[in-house]
Coordinates of C-alpha atoms in Angstrom, one line a residue:
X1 CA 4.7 -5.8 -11.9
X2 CA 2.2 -5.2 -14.4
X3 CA 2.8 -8.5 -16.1
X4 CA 0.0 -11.1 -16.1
X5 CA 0.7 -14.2 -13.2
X6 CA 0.6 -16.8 -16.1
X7 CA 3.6 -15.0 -17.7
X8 CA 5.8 -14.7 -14.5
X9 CA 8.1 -17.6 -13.8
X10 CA 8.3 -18.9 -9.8
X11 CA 11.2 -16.8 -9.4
X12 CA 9.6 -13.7 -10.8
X13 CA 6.4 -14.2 -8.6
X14 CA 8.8 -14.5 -5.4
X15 CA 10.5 -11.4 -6.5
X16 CA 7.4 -9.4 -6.8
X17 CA 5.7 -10.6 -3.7
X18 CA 9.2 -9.5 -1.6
X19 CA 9.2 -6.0 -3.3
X20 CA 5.1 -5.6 -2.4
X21 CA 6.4 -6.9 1.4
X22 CA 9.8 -3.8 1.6
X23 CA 7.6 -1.0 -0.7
X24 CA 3.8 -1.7 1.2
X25 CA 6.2 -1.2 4.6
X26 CA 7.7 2.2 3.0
X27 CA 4.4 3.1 2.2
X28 CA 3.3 3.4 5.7
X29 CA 6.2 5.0 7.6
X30 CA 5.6 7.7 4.3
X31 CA 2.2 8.5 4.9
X32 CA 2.8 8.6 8.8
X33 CA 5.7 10.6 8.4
X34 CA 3.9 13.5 6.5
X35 CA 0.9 12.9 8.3
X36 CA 2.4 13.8 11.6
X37 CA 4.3 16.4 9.8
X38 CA 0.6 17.8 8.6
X39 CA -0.8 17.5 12.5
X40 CA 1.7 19.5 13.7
X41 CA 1.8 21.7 11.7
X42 CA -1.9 22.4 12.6
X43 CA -1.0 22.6 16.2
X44 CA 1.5 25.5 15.1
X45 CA -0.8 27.2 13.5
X46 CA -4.2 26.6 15.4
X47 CA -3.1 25.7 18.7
X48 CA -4.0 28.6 20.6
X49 CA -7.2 27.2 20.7
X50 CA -7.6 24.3 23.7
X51 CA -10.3 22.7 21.7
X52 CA -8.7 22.4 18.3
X53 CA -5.7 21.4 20.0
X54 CA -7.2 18.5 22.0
X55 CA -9.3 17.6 18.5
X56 CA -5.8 17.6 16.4
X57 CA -4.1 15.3 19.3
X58 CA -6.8 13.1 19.1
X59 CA -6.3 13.0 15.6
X60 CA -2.8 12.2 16.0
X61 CA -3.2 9.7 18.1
X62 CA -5.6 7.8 16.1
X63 CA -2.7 8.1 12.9
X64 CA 0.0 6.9 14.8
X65 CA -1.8 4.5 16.7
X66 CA -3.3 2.8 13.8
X67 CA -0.6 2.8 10.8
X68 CA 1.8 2.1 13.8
X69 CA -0.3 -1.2 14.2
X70 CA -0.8 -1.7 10.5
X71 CA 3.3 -1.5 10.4
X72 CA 3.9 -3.9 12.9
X73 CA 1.3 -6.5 11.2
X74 CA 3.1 -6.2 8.0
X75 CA 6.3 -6.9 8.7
X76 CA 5.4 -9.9 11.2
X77 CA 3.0 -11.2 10.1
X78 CA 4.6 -14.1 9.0
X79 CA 6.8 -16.2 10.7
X80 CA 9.7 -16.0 9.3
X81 CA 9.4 -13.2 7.5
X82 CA 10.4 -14.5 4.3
X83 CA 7.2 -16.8 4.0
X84 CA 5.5 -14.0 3.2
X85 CA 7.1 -14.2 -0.4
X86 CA 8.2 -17.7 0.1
X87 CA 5.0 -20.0 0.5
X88 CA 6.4 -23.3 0.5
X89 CA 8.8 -22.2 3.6
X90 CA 7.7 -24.0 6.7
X91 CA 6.4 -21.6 8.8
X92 CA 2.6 -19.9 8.9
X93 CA 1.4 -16.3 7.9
X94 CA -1.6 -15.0 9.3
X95 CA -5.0 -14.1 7.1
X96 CA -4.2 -10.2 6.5
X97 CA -7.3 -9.9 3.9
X98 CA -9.5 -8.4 7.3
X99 CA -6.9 -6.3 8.4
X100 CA -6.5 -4.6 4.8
X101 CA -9.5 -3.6 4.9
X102 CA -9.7 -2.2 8.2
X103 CA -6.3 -0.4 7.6
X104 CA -7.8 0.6 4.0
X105 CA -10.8 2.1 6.1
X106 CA -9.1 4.2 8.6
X107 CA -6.6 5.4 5.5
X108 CA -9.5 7.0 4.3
X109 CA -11.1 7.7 7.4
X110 CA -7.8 9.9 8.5
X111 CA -7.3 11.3 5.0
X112 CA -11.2 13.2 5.7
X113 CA -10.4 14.1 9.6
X114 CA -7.0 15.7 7.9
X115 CA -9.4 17.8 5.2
X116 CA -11.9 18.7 7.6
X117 CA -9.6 19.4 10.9
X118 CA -8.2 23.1 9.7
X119 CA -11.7 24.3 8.5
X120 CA -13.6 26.1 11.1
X121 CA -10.1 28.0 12.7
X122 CA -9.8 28.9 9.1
X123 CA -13.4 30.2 8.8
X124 CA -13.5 32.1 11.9
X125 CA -10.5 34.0 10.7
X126 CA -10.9 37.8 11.9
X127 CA -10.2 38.7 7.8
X128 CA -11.7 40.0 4.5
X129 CA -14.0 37.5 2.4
X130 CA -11.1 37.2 -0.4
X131 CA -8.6 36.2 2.0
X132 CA -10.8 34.3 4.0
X133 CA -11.9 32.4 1.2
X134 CA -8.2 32.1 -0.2
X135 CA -6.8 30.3 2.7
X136 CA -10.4 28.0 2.8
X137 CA -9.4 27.0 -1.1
X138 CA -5.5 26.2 -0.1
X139 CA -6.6 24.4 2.9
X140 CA -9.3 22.7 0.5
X141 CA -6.4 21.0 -1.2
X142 CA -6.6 18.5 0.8
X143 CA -9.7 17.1 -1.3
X144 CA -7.7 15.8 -3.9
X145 CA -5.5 13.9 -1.4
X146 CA -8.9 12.1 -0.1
X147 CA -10.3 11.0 -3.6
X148 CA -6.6 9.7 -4.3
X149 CA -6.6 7.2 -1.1
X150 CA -10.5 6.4 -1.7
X151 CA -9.6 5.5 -5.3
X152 CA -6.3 3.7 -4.2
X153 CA -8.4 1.9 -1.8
X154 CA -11.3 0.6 -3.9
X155 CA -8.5 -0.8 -6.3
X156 CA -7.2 -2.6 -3.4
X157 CA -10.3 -3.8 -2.0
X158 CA -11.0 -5.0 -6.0
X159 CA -6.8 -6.7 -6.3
X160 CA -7.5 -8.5 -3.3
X161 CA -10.4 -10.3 -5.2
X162 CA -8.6 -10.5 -8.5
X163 CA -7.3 -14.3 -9.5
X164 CA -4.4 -11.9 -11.6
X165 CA -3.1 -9.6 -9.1
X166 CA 0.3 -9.3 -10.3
X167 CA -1.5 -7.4 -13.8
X168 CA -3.6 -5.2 -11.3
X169 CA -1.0 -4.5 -8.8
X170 CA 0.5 -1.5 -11.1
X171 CA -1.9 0.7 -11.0
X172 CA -2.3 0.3 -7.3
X173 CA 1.6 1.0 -6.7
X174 CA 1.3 3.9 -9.3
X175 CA -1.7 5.8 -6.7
X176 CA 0.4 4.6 -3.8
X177 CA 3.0 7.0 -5.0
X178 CA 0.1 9.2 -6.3
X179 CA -1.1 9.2 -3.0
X180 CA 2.1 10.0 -0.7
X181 CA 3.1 13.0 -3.6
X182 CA -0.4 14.5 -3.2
X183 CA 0.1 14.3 0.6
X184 CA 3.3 16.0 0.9
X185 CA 2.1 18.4 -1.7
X186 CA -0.9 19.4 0.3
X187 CA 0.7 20.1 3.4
X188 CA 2.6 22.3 2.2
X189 CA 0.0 24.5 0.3
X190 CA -0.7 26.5 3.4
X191 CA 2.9 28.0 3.4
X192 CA 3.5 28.3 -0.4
X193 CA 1.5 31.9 -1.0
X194 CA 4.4 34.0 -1.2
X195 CA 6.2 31.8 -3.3
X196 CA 3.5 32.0 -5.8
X197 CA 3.1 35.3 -5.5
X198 CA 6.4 36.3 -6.6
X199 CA 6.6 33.7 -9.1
X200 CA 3.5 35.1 -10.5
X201 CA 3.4 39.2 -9.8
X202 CA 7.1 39.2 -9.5
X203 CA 7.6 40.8 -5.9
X204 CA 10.3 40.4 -3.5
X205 CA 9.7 38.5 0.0
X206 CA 8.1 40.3 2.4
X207 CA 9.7 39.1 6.2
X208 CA 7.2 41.0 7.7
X209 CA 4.5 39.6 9.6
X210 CA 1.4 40.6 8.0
X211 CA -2.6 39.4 8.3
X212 CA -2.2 39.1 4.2
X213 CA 1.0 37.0 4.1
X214 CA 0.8 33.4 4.0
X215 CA 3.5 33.0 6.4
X216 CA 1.0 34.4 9.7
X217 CA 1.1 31.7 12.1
X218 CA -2.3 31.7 14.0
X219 CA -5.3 32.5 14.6
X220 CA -6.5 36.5 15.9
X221 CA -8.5 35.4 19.1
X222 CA -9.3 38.5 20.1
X223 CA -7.3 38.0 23.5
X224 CA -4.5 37.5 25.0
X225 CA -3.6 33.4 25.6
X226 CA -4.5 31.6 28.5
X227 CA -2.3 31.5 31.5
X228 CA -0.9 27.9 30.0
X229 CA 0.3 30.2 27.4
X230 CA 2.0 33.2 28.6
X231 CA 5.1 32.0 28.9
X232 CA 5.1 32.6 24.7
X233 CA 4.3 36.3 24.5
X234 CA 7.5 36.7 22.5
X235 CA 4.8 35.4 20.0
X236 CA 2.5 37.8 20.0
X237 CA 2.6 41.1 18.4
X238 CA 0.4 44.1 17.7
X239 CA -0.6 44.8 14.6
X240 CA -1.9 48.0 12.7
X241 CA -4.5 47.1 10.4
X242 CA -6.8 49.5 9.4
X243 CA -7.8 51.8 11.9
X244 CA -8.2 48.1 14.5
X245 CA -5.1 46.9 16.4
X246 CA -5.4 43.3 16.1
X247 CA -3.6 40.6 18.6
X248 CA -2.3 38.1 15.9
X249 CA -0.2 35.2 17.2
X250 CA 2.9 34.7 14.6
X251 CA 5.3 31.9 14.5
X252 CA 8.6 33.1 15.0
X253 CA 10.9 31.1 12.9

C-alpha cells in the first residue's frame, strides 16, 4: 500500500487486494460495533422519551440493517471468495462499484442522523445556559466524526476512478482508521466530564448524582414515567437544586 501499481509485482498486487478484502470487512463490523454502542447509549440516556426512543430505534435499525448488508456483500461477493484477490480464478465476482457508493452514502448519511439524534433532548434540558451549552458542545463532537467519513468517502468515490489505486489507497486506509478513532472517541465525550475536570482543576470524583455532573443519566421531564416505565422507579430520585425539587432520572450503574 502506497506504492504505485507499475512498481508492484503480481504477487504484491494479490497481496494488497486480500488485505483490502479482511481489513474493508474489519472496517464494518468496527463502525457497527461502536455505532450500536453510541445508539444505545442514547437510549440510556434519552429514552424516557417514547418519541426519541422510537427515532433512535429507527436509527438503529437503518445501521444494522445496512452495514449488515454491506458486510454480507463483501465477503461474498465473489464466488469463491479468493477471486476477489485472485482474478484469473475461475469463478465470477459481482460489479461492487454501485454498491460502494450506496454503502458510502448511507456511511455518511448515518454519521449526520448520529450528530443530530441527541440534540433537541439535550436542548430541552431543564439547566443553566453554561451547562446547557456545555453538554450541546460535547454532544457537538460528533461533527468531526461526520467530515472524517465525508472526506473518507469523497477519496473513495475519487480511488474508485483512479487507473493507480494501489498509490491512492493509503490515504483512504489512513481516514478509515481516522474514522473508526474519531467514532469511538466521540461516543465517549458525553461521559468523560469528570475525568477532565479532575485532570484539569484537580478534584476528587464525585459518586453523587448531581444535575452538574456528567455522569446524570437522563432527561428532567418534569413527571413521573409512563406506566411502561414504573417498574424502574429505583431510577428516579429527588433532587434539591436550588430552592426546585427536580425529578431527574439517573442511571444506576
Amino acid at each position: 500500500m502506497g506504492l504505485h501499481l507499475g512498481d508492484m509485482t503480481p504477487e504484491l498486487v494479490s497481496d494488497h487486494v486480500k488485505w483490502i478484502y479482511i481489513s474493508s470487512a474489519m472496517y464494518l463490523l468496527s463502525i457497527l460495533g461502536y455505532r450500536i454502542a453510541l445508539l444505545l447509549m442514547y437510549l440510556r440516556l434519552f429514552g424516557v422519551n417514547q418519541s426519541f426512543k422510537y427515532a433512535t430505534w429507527a436509527v438503529l435499525v437503518f445501521v444494522t440493517g445496512y452495514l449488515s448488508s454491506n458486510f454480507i456483500t463483501l465477503l461474498f461477493g465473489c464466488t469463491p471468495i479468493s477471486k476477489y484477490w485472485k482474478p484469473d480464478e475461475p469463478g465470477h465476482c459481482i460489479v461492487l462499484v454501485h454498491a460502494d457508493y450506496a454503502y458510502g452514502s448511507m456511511n455518511v448519511i448515518s454519521d449526520v442522523l448520529l450528530f443530530l439524534l441527541p440534540l433537541p433532548m439535550v436542548w430541552q434540558l431543564r439547566l443553566s445556559p453554561r451547562e446547557k451549552f456545555g453538554l450541546v458542545l460535547i454532544f457537538m463532537s460528533g461533527i468531526a466524526n461526520c467530515a472524517v467519513t465525508t472526506v473518507r468517502f469523497a477519496l473513495l468515490v475519487q480511488n474508485l476512478n483512479a487507473p493507480d489505486t494501489a498509490w491512492l489507497d493509503a490515504r483512504t486506509f489512513l481516514l478509515t482508521a481516522v474514522e473508526i478513532n474519531t467514532g469511538l472517541i466521540c461516543g465517549c465525550m458525553p461521559v468523560l466530564k469528570p475525568f477532565f475536570r479532575h485532570i484539569l482543576y484537580k478534584t476528587p470524583p464525585d459518586r453523587s448524582p448531581r444535575l452538574s455532573d456528567a455522569r446524570f443519566g437522563a432527561v428532567w421531564m418534569g413527571k413521573w414515567p409512563d406506566d411502561q416505565t414504573r417498574g424502574n422507579y429505583r431510577n428516579w430520585i429527588e433532587l434539591e437544586h436550588g430552592s426546585d425539587k427536580k425529578l431527574v432520572h439517573v442511571i444506576v450503574d
